[in-house]
PDB file of C-alpha atoms in Angstrom:
ATOM      1  CA  MET A   1      -4.773 -16.519  17.972  1.00  0.00           C
ATOM      2  CA  GLU A   2      -2.324 -16.508  14.694  1.00  0.00           C
ATOM      3  CA  TRP A   3      -1.623 -13.082  13.064  1.00  0.00           C
ATOM      4  CA  PRO A   4      -1.428 -13.936   8.930  1.00  0.00           C
ATOM      5  CA  THR A   5       0.488 -13.780   6.935  1.00  0.00           C
ATOM      6  CA  VAL A   6       0.873  -9.294   5.394  1.00  0.00           C
ATOM      7  CA  TRP A   7       3.151  -9.118   2.524  1.00  0.00           C
ATOM      8  CA  LEU A   8       4.882  -5.480   2.695  1.00  0.00           C
ATOM      9  CA  LEU A   9       5.852  -5.141  -0.729  1.00  0.00           C
ATOM     10  CA  PHE A  10       8.568  -2.514  -1.493  1.00  0.00           C
ATOM     11  CA  ALA A  11       8.044  -0.287  -4.807  1.00  0.00           C
ATOM     12  CA  THR A  12      10.761   1.201  -6.079  1.00  0.00           C
ATOM     13  CA  PHE A  13      13.063   2.650  -8.898  1.00  0.00           C
ATOM     14  CA  LYS A  14      16.450   3.605  -8.836  1.00  0.00           C
ATOM     15  CA  ARG A  15      16.565   6.095  -6.069  1.00  0.00           C
ATOM     16  CA  THR A  16      19.088   3.818  -4.203  1.00  0.00           C
ATOM     17  CA  THR A  17      19.854   6.423  -1.030  1.00  0.00           C
ATOM     18  CA  VAL A  18      16.474   6.952  -0.581  1.00  0.00           C
ATOM     19  CA  ALA A  19      14.997   3.631  -0.663  1.00  0.00           C
ATOM     20  CA  LEU A  20      17.379   2.747   1.983  1.00  0.00           C
ATOM     21  CA  ARG A  21      16.125   5.076   4.659  1.00  0.00           C
ATOM     22  CA  THR A  22      12.744   4.202   3.821  1.00  0.00           C
ATOM     23  CA  ILE A  23      13.294   0.524   4.273  1.00  0.00           C
ATOM     24  CA  ASP A  24      15.146   1.655   7.337  1.00  0.00           C
ATOM     25  CA  LYS A  25      11.785   4.150   8.895  1.00  0.00           C
ATOM     26  CA  LEU A  26      10.454   0.931   8.024  1.00  0.00           C
ATOM     27  CA  ARG A  27      12.157  -1.626   9.989  1.00  0.00           C
ATOM     28  CA  THR A  28      11.728   0.638  13.718  1.00  0.00           C
ATOM     29  CA  ARG A  29       8.631   2.077  12.780  1.00  0.00           C
ATOM     30  CA  LEU A  30       6.349  -0.050  11.748  1.00  0.00           C
ATOM     31  CA  HIS A  31       5.089  -3.155  13.760  1.00  0.00           C
ATOM     32  CA  TYR A  32       3.531  -6.228  13.034  1.00  0.00           C
ATOM     33  CA  PRO A  33       3.500  -9.987  13.987  1.00  0.00           C
ATOM     34  CA  ASN A  34       4.446 -11.651  10.856  1.00  0.00           C
ATOM     35  CA  LEU A  35       5.850  -9.765   7.127  1.00  0.00           C
ATOM     36  CA  HIS A  36       7.004 -11.090   4.423  1.00  0.00           C
ATOM     37  CA  TRP A  37       9.278  -8.478   2.602  1.00  0.00           C
ATOM     38  CA  HIS A  38       8.947  -8.945  -1.132  1.00  0.00           C
ATOM     39  CA  VAL A  39      11.031  -5.910  -3.162  1.00  0.00           C
ATOM     40  CA  CYS A  40       9.141  -4.599  -6.456  1.00  0.00           C
ATOM     41  CA  ASP A  41      11.754  -2.947  -8.842  1.00  0.00           C
ATOM     42  CA  ASP A  42      10.542  -1.497 -11.831  1.00  0.00           C
ATOM     43  CA  GLY A  43      13.295  -2.254 -14.142  1.00  0.00           C
ATOM     44  CA  SER A  44      16.485  -0.647 -11.714  1.00  0.00           C
ATOM     45  CA  GLY A  45      18.783  -2.115 -12.732  1.00  0.00           C
ATOM     46  CA  LYS A  46      21.986   0.342 -11.641  1.00  0.00           C
ATOM     47  CA  THR A  47      21.835   2.260  -8.813  1.00  0.00           C
ATOM     48  CA  ASP A  48      22.580   6.387  -8.871  1.00  0.00           C
ATOM     49  CA  ASP A  49      24.728   6.994  -6.439  1.00  0.00           C
ATOM     50  CA  GLY A  50      27.443   6.127  -9.281  1.00  0.00           C
ATOM     51  CA  THR A  51      28.451   2.976  -7.470  1.00  0.00           C
ATOM     52  CA  ASP A  52      27.803   1.193 -10.255  1.00  0.00           C
ATOM     53  CA  ARG A  53      26.085  -1.721  -8.219  1.00  0.00           C
ATOM     54  CA  TRP A  54      22.712  -2.959  -8.979  1.00  0.00           C
ATOM     55  CA  HIS A  55      19.713  -1.162  -7.577  1.00  0.00           C
ATOM     56  CA  CYS A  56      17.409  -4.382  -5.994  1.00  0.00           C
ATOM     57  CA  GLY A  57      20.586  -6.431  -4.861  1.00  0.00           C
ATOM     58  CA  VAL A  58      21.234  -3.942  -2.657  1.00  0.00           C
ATOM     59  CA  LEU A  59      17.843  -3.345  -1.330  1.00  0.00           C
ATOM     60  CA  VAL A  60      17.234  -6.815  -0.582  1.00  0.00           C
ATOM     61  CA  ASP A  61      20.464  -6.829   0.650  1.00  0.00           C
ATOM     62  CA  ALA A  62      19.964  -4.156   3.740  1.00  0.00           C
ATOM     63  CA  ILE A  63      16.822  -6.157   4.667  1.00  0.00           C
ATOM     64  CA  ALA A  64      18.121  -9.345   4.784  1.00  0.00           C
ATOM     65  CA  GLN A  65      20.160  -8.099   7.372  1.00  0.00           C
ATOM     66  CA  PHE A  66      16.820  -8.078   9.768  1.00  0.00           C
ATOM     67  CA  TYR A  67      14.800 -10.379   7.549  1.00  0.00           C
ATOM     68  CA  PRO A  68      16.630 -13.529   6.240  1.00  0.00           C
ATOM     69  CA  GLU A  69      13.699 -14.778   4.486  1.00  0.00           C
ATOM     70  CA  VAL A  70      12.857 -11.484   1.294  1.00  0.00           C
ATOM     71  CA  THR A  71      12.040 -12.399  -2.046  1.00  0.00           C
ATOM     72  CA  TRP A  72      12.239  -9.930  -5.475  1.00  0.00           C
ATOM     73  CA  HIS A  73      11.329  -9.608  -8.974  1.00  0.00           C
ATOM     74  CA  GLU A  74      12.658  -6.946 -11.323  1.00  0.00           C
ATOM     75  CA  MET A  75      10.570  -6.156 -13.959  1.00  0.00           C
ATOM     76  CA  ASP A  76      12.212  -5.479 -17.469  1.00  0.00           C
ATOM     77  CA  THR A  77      10.761  -1.262 -17.937  1.00  0.00           C
ATOM     78  CA  LYS A  78      12.189   0.126 -20.439  1.00  0.00           C
ATOM     79  CA  PRO A  79      14.521   3.281 -19.410  1.00  0.00           C
ATOM     80  CA  GLY A  80      11.232   5.886 -19.597  1.00  0.00           C
ATOM     81  CA  GLU A  81       8.717   3.694 -18.989  1.00  0.00           C
ATOM     82  CA  PHE A  82       6.800   3.518 -16.019  1.00  0.00           C
ATOM     83  CA  ASN A  83       4.538   0.162 -15.829  1.00  0.00           C
ATOM     84  CA  THR A  84       4.206   1.168 -11.741  1.00  0.00           C
ATOM     85  CA  GLY A  85       1.000  -0.926 -11.912  1.00  0.00           C
ATOM     86  CA  GLY A  86       2.590  -4.606 -13.277  1.00  0.00           C
ATOM     87  CA  ASN A  87       4.851  -3.646 -10.953  1.00  0.00           C
ATOM     88  CA  ILE A  88       3.085  -4.384  -7.923  1.00  0.00           C
ATOM     89  CA  ASN A  89       0.484  -6.290  -9.563  1.00  0.00           C
ATOM     90  CA  ALA A  90       3.759  -9.445 -10.046  1.00  0.00           C
ATOM     91  CA  GLY A  91       4.173  -8.196  -6.429  1.00  0.00           C
ATOM     92  CA  ILE A  92       0.714  -9.300  -5.426  1.00  0.00           C
ATOM     93  CA  ARG A  93       0.746 -11.823  -8.430  1.00  0.00           C
ATOM     94  CA  ALA A  94       4.467 -13.624  -6.309  1.00  0.00           C
ATOM     95  CA  MET A  95       2.055 -13.343  -2.602  1.00  0.00           C
ATOM     96  CA  LYS A  96      -0.796 -15.772  -3.877  1.00  0.00           C
ATOM     97  CA  GLU A  97       1.548 -17.777  -5.438  1.00  0.00           C
ATOM     98  CA  ASN A  98       2.781 -18.289  -1.984  1.00  0.00           C
ATOM     99  CA  GLY A  99      -0.433 -19.005  -0.721  1.00  0.00           C
ATOM    100  CA  GLY A 100      -1.231 -14.931   0.617  1.00  0.00           C
ATOM    101  CA  SER A 101      -3.891 -12.615   0.339  1.00  0.00           C
ATOM    102  CA  LEU A 102      -3.048  -9.965   2.695  1.00  0.00           C
ATOM    103  CA  TYR A 103      -0.618  -6.982   1.382  1.00  0.00           C
ATOM    104  CA  HIS A 104       0.830  -3.674   2.421  1.00  0.00           C
ATOM    105  CA  LEU A 105       2.454  -1.510  -0.569  1.00  0.00           C
ATOM    106  CA  ASN A 106       4.833   0.994   0.454  1.00  0.00           C
ATOM    107  CA  PHE A 107       6.362   3.147  -2.562  1.00  0.00           C
ATOM    108  CA  ASP A 108      10.600   4.014  -1.717  1.00  0.00           C
ATOM    109  CA  ASP A 109      10.546   7.449  -1.196  1.00  0.00           C
ATOM    110  CA  TRP A 110       7.429   7.226   1.301  1.00  0.00           C
ATOM    111  CA  ALA A 111       9.695   6.792   4.563  1.00  0.00           C
ATOM    112  CA  LEU A 112       7.304   6.057   8.348  1.00  0.00           C
ATOM    113  CA  PHE A 113       8.063   9.182  10.598  1.00  0.00           C
ATOM    114  CA  ARG A 114       6.442   7.672  13.966  1.00  0.00           C
ATOM    115  CA  ASP A 115       5.402   4.476  15.171  1.00  0.00           C
ATOM    116  CA  LEU A 116       2.432   2.466  13.234  1.00  0.00           C
ATOM    117  CA  ASP A 117       0.840  -0.721  14.383  1.00  0.00           C
ATOM    118  CA  LEU A 118      -1.185  -2.590  11.361  1.00  0.00           C
ATOM    119  CA  ARG A 119      -2.426  -5.415  13.459  1.00  0.00           C
ATOM    120  CA  PRO A 120      -5.936  -3.375  13.096  1.00  0.00           C
ATOM    121  CA  MET A 121      -5.875  -2.981  10.144  1.00  0.00           C
ATOM    122  CA  VAL A 122      -5.149  -6.587   9.109  1.00  0.00           C
ATOM    123  CA  ASP A 123      -7.972  -7.686  11.854  1.00  0.00           C
ATOM    124  CA  VAL A 124     -10.538  -6.052  10.068  1.00  0.00           C
ATOM    125  CA  LEU A 125      -9.311  -7.562   6.609  1.00  0.00           C
ATOM    126  CA  ASP A 126      -9.004 -10.870   7.840  1.00  0.00           C
ATOM    127  CA  GLN A 127     -12.045 -10.990   9.472  1.00  0.00           C
ATOM    128  CA  SER A 128     -14.674  -9.103   7.809  1.00  0.00           C
ATOM    129  CA  GLU A 129     -15.354  -9.662   4.497  1.00  0.00           C
ATOM    130  CA  GLU A 130     -16.529  -6.484   2.941  1.00  0.00           C
ATOM    131  CA  VAL A 131     -13.511  -4.541   3.635  1.00  0.00           C
ATOM    132  CA  GLY A 132     -10.908  -4.879   0.759  1.00  0.00           C
ATOM    133  CA  PHE A 133      -8.650  -1.942   1.557  1.00  0.00           C
ATOM    134  CA  ILE A 134      -7.900   0.393   4.395  1.00  0.00           C
ATOM    135  CA  ARG A 135      -5.441   3.922   3.099  1.00  0.00           C
ATOM    136  CA  LEU A 136      -2.988   5.366   5.327  1.00  0.00           C
ATOM    137  CA  SER A 137      -2.020   7.532   3.120  1.00  0.00           C
ATOM    138  CA  TYR A 138      -3.326  11.460   3.706  1.00  0.00           C
ATOM    139  CA  TRP A 139      -6.834  12.050   4.764  1.00  0.00           C
ATOM    140  CA  VAL A 140      -8.415  15.153   2.165  1.00  0.00           C
ATOM    141  CA  PRO A 141     -11.353  16.815   3.318  1.00  0.00           C
ATOM    142  CA  TRP A 142     -13.650  16.561   0.496  1.00  0.00           C
ATOM    143  CA  LEU A 143     -13.543  12.564   0.813  1.00  0.00           C
ATOM    144  CA  TYR A 144     -17.610  11.971   0.990  1.00  0.00           C
ATOM    145  CA  SER A 145     -17.465   8.728   4.305  1.00  0.00           C
ATOM    146  CA  VAL A 146     -19.794   7.642   6.543  1.00  0.00           C
ATOM    147  CA  THR A 147     -18.495   6.171   9.922  1.00  0.00           C
ATOM    148  CA  GLN A 148     -18.499   2.380  11.149  1.00  0.00           C
ATOM    149  CA  ARG A 149     -17.329   0.205  12.946  1.00  0.00           C
ATOM    150  CA  TYR A 150     -15.446  -2.381  12.775  1.00  0.00           C
ATOM    151  CA  ASP A 151     -13.646  -4.774  15.658  1.00  0.00           C
ATOM    152  CA  SER A 152     -10.056  -6.496  15.983  1.00  0.00           C
ATOM    153  CA  PRO A 153     -11.573 -10.009  17.620  1.00  0.00           C
ATOM    154  CA  ARG A 154      -8.162 -10.495  18.320  1.00  0.00           C
ATOM    155  CA  LEU A 155      -6.623  -7.737  19.936  1.00  0.00           C
ATOM    156  CA  GLY A 156      -9.714  -7.377  21.776  1.00  0.00           C
ATOM    157  CA  LYS A 157     -11.272  -3.400  21.014  1.00  0.00           C
ATOM    158  CA  ASN A 158     -13.681  -1.999  19.270  1.00  0.00           C
ATOM    159  CA  PHE A 159     -12.273   0.446  17.003  1.00  0.00           C
ATOM    160  CA  MET A 160     -13.539   3.140  13.667  1.00  0.00           C
ATOM    161  CA  TRP A 161     -13.549   3.613  10.893  1.00  0.00           C
ATOM    162  CA  GLN A 162     -14.750   6.179   8.044  1.00  0.00           C
ATOM    163  CA  ARG A 163     -15.881   4.575   4.916  1.00  0.00           C
ATOM    164  CA  LEU A 164     -15.342   5.795   1.428  1.00  0.00           C
ATOM    165  CA  LEU A 165     -18.228   6.703  -0.352  1.00  0.00           C
ATOM    166  CA  ARG A 166     -18.220   5.991  -4.341  1.00  0.00           C
ATOM    167  CA  ALA A 167     -19.631   8.962  -6.584  1.00  0.00           C
ATOM    168  CA  GLN A 168     -22.426   7.211  -7.485  1.00  0.00           C
ATOM    169  CA  SER A 169     -23.700   6.274  -3.794  1.00  0.00           C
ATOM    170  CA  ARG A 170     -22.818  10.424  -2.859  1.00  0.00           C
ATOM    171  CA  PRO A 171     -25.547  13.211  -2.524  1.00  0.00           C
ATOM    172  CA  GLY A 172     -26.420  14.898  -5.091  1.00  0.00           C
ATOM    173  CA  GLY A 173     -23.563  18.028  -6.165  1.00  0.00           C
ATOM    174  CA  TRP A 174     -21.739  16.601  -4.438  1.00  0.00           C
ATOM    175  CA  PRO A 175     -17.543  16.686  -6.202  1.00  0.00           C
ATOM    176  CA  GLY A 176     -17.158  12.862  -7.642  1.00  0.00           C
ATOM    177  CA  ASP A 177     -12.481  11.574  -6.343  1.00  0.00           C
ATOM    178  CA  HIS A 178     -10.979  10.229  -8.235  1.00  0.00           C
ATOM    179  CA  TYR A 179      -8.892   9.657  -5.047  1.00  0.00           C
ATOM    180  CA  LEU A 180     -10.458   7.322  -3.382  1.00  0.00           C
ATOM    181  CA  VAL A 181      -8.180   4.607  -4.549  1.00  0.00           C
ATOM    182  CA  SER A 182      -4.570   5.586  -3.256  1.00  0.00           C
ATOM    183  CA  THR A 183      -1.793   4.107  -3.552  1.00  0.00           C
ATOM    184  CA  GLN A 184       0.323   5.622  -1.151  1.00  0.00           C
ATOM    185  CA  PRO A 185       1.259   3.117   1.369  1.00  0.00           C
ATOM    186  CA  TYR A 186      -1.633   1.057   1.868  1.00  0.00           C
ATOM    187  CA  VAL A 187      -3.276  -2.607   3.121  1.00  0.00           C
ATOM    188  CA  ALA A 188      -4.927  -5.029   1.231  1.00  0.00           C
ATOM    189  CA  HIS A 189      -6.730  -8.024   0.516  1.00  0.00           C
ATOM    190  CA  THR A 190      -7.623  -9.963  -2.645  1.00  0.00           C
ATOM    191  CA  ARG A 191     -10.718 -10.328  -2.367  1.00  0.00           C
ATOM    192  CA  PHE A 192     -10.190  -6.042  -3.587  1.00  0.00           C
ATOM    193  CA  HIS A 193      -9.085  -6.969  -6.587  1.00  0.00           C
ATOM    194  CA  ASP A 194     -11.512 -10.217  -7.388  1.00  0.00           C
ATOM    195  CA  ALA A 195     -14.357  -7.733  -6.902  1.00  0.00           C
ATOM    196  CA  TYR A 196     -12.066  -4.409  -9.727  1.00  0.00           C
ATOM    197  CA  GLY A 197      -9.641  -5.697 -11.126  1.00  0.00           C
ATOM    198  CA  TRP A 198      -5.987  -5.188 -10.607  1.00  0.00           C
ATOM    199  CA  HIS A 199      -4.055  -1.767 -11.083  1.00  0.00           C
ATOM    200  CA  PRO A 200      -3.491  -1.175 -14.547  1.00  0.00           C
ATOM    201  CA  GLU A 201      -0.143  -1.181 -16.178  1.00  0.00           C
ATOM    202  CA  HIS A 202       2.335   0.225 -18.703  1.00  0.00           C
ATOM    203  CA  CYS A 203       1.209   4.032 -18.157  1.00  0.00           C
ATOM    204  CA  THR A 204       2.915   6.031 -15.245  1.00  0.00           C
ATOM    205  CA  PRO A 205       2.153   6.122 -11.349  1.00  0.00           C
ATOM    206  CA  GLY A 206      -0.638   8.649 -11.125  1.00  0.00           C
ATOM    207  CA  GLN A 207      -2.573   7.081 -13.282  1.00  0.00           C
ATOM    208  CA  ALA A 208      -1.910   3.980 -12.559  1.00  0.00           C
ATOM    209  CA  GLU A 209      -3.782   5.012  -8.897  1.00  0.00           C
ATOM    210  CA  THR A 210      -6.966   6.845 -11.003  1.00  0.00           C
ATOM    211  CA  GLY A 211      -7.939   4.408 -13.260  1.00  0.00           C
ATOM    212  CA  LEU A 212      -8.396   1.491  -9.879  1.00  0.00           C
ATOM    213  CA  GLY A 213      -9.714   4.086  -8.538  1.00  0.00           C
ATOM    214  CA  SER A 214     -12.662   4.940 -11.188  1.00  0.00           C
ATOM    215  CA  GLN A 215     -12.453   0.698 -12.061  1.00  0.00           C
ATOM    216  CA  TYR A 216     -13.507   1.304  -8.074  1.00  0.00           C
ATOM    217  CA  ASN A 217     -16.225   3.999  -8.799  1.00  0.00           C
ATOM    218  CA  GLU A 218     -17.516   2.748 -11.877  1.00  0.00           C
ATOM    219  CA  SER A 219     -17.804  -0.899 -10.163  1.00  0.00           C
ATOM    220  CA  PRO A 220     -21.921  -2.015 -10.900  1.00  0.00           C
ATOM    221  CA  LEU A 221     -21.172  -3.972  -7.802  1.00  0.00           C
ATOM    222  CA  GLY A 222     -21.869   0.085  -5.750  1.00  0.00           C
ATOM    223  CA  GLU A 223     -21.878  -0.610  -1.985  1.00  0.00           C
ATOM    224  CA  ASP A 224     -22.109  -4.458  -1.985  1.00  0.00           C
ATOM    225  CA  GLY A 225     -18.003  -4.931  -3.111  1.00  0.00           C
ATOM    226  CA  PRO A 226     -15.457  -4.978  -0.599  1.00  0.00           C
ATOM    227  CA  GLN A 227     -15.475  -1.256   1.008  1.00  0.00           C
ATOM    228  CA  ILE A 228     -12.248   1.088   1.507  1.00  0.00           C
ATOM    229  CA  LEU A 229     -11.891   2.196   4.439  1.00  0.00           C
ATOM    230  CA  PHE A 230     -10.192   4.469   7.027  1.00  0.00           C
ATOM    231  CA  PRO A 231      -9.192   4.355  10.018  1.00  0.00           C
ATOM    232  CA  ILE A 232      -9.797   7.299  13.048  1.00  0.00           C
ATOM    233  CA  GLY A 233     -10.282   6.930  16.404  1.00  0.00           C
ATOM    234  CA  GLU A 234      -7.625   4.963  18.665  1.00  0.00           C
ATOM    235  CA  ILE A 235      -5.369   4.009  15.773  1.00  0.00           C
ATOM    236  CA  THR A 236      -6.003   7.812  13.210  1.00  0.00           C
ATOM    237  CA  VAL A 237      -3.503   7.846  10.595  1.00  0.00           C
ATOM    238  CA  HIS A 238      -3.044  10.957   9.024  1.00  0.00           C
ATOM    239  CA  ALA A 239      -0.800  11.404   7.140  1.00  0.00           C
ATOM    240  CA  PRO A 240       2.549   9.143   9.481  1.00  0.00           C
ATOM    241  CA  TRP A 241       4.343   8.985   6.338  1.00  0.00           C
ATOM    242  CA  ASP A 242       5.825  11.855   4.894  1.00  0.00           C
ATOM    243  CA  HIS A 243       8.093  12.728   1.574  1.00  0.00           C
ATOM    244  CA  VAL A 244      12.172  12.021   1.404  1.00  0.00           C
ATOM    245  CA  ALA A 245      12.573  13.229  -2.116  1.00  0.00           C
ATOM    246  CA  GLY A 246      11.235  15.798  -3.836  1.00  0.00           C
ATOM    247  CA  ARG A 247       8.117  16.164  -5.788  1.00  0.00           C
ATOM    248  CA  ALA A 248       9.924  16.505  -8.844  1.00  0.00           C
ATOM    249  CA  ASN A 249      11.660  13.100  -9.176  1.00  0.00           C
ATOM    250  CA  ASP A 250       8.792  10.968  -7.198  1.00  0.00           C
ATOM    251  CA  TYR A 251       9.018   7.969  -8.988  1.00  0.00           C
ATOM    252  CA  ALA A 252      10.799   9.296 -11.658  1.00  0.00           C
ATOM    253  CA  LYS A 253      13.108   7.758 -15.049  1.00  0.00           C
ATOM    254  CA  LEU A 254      16.028   8.856 -13.490  1.00  0.00           C
TER     255      LEU A 254
END
C-alpha cells in the first residue's frame, strides 16, 4: 500500500550552525518512506556564522545532498519583527498548491535524538477524518484527555492514543490550557486548518502557538471537529526532540 506524501516544513531563522545540526538529526532519526523537504525561512538573509552566505541557500544545499527535490521559500520579514505563523502558513500553502494535505512541522532548534517512525501518525491522519493534528512534543500532566483507539491499516497494527479535550468539555474546575495546540514538532492534516483557521501571523512564536490553540479551544465545533491526539503505547513520543540552542535564543531575531 502506497504511503501519502508528507511535507516536512523546516521552519528556520538565522541560526545556521544549529539548523544544520537539526537537519542532520532528522536525516538519520526520522523515518518515513515519502517525505518532501521544504525550508520555510522567516527572512534570515545572511548566515550568523560570519561567512556572509545566504542562510536559506546553505540549508537547501545541505538537504539536497540526500534529498535533491528540496523546495523552499523565504519571507520578507523585517529585522526585529516576527512572522512565525506566516512563515508556517506559507509552507502549508506551498504544500496545498502541489496537491499535498499532510505535513510535519519542525523548527530549526528542535533536534531529534532518537529514532521516530511517522507511519502510524500519518496513517491515522490519512484514514480517520475525525483526527486533524498529532502532537509529537512534550506531554504535560495537566492536559485533559481520554484514551482512544485508532488503528494503522497499512501497518496492520492497533494503537492507543490520548485524545485531548477542549476546556469546554472538561469537568468543572479543570484548569484551561492555552497549549493544547503545540507548534513544537507535530504532524497535521489540512482539515485541521479548514476547521479552526491558520496560524496567527505577524506575532511572536508563542502568540502564534497560543493563538491557534485559542481558535481550537473556542471553536463552536466543539468535539465534533478534527481532534488532537498524543501517541501512547508502542509509539509513545515523550520528548524525542530536544533544544540544540539556548532557550534565550529560541527563534530570536539575532
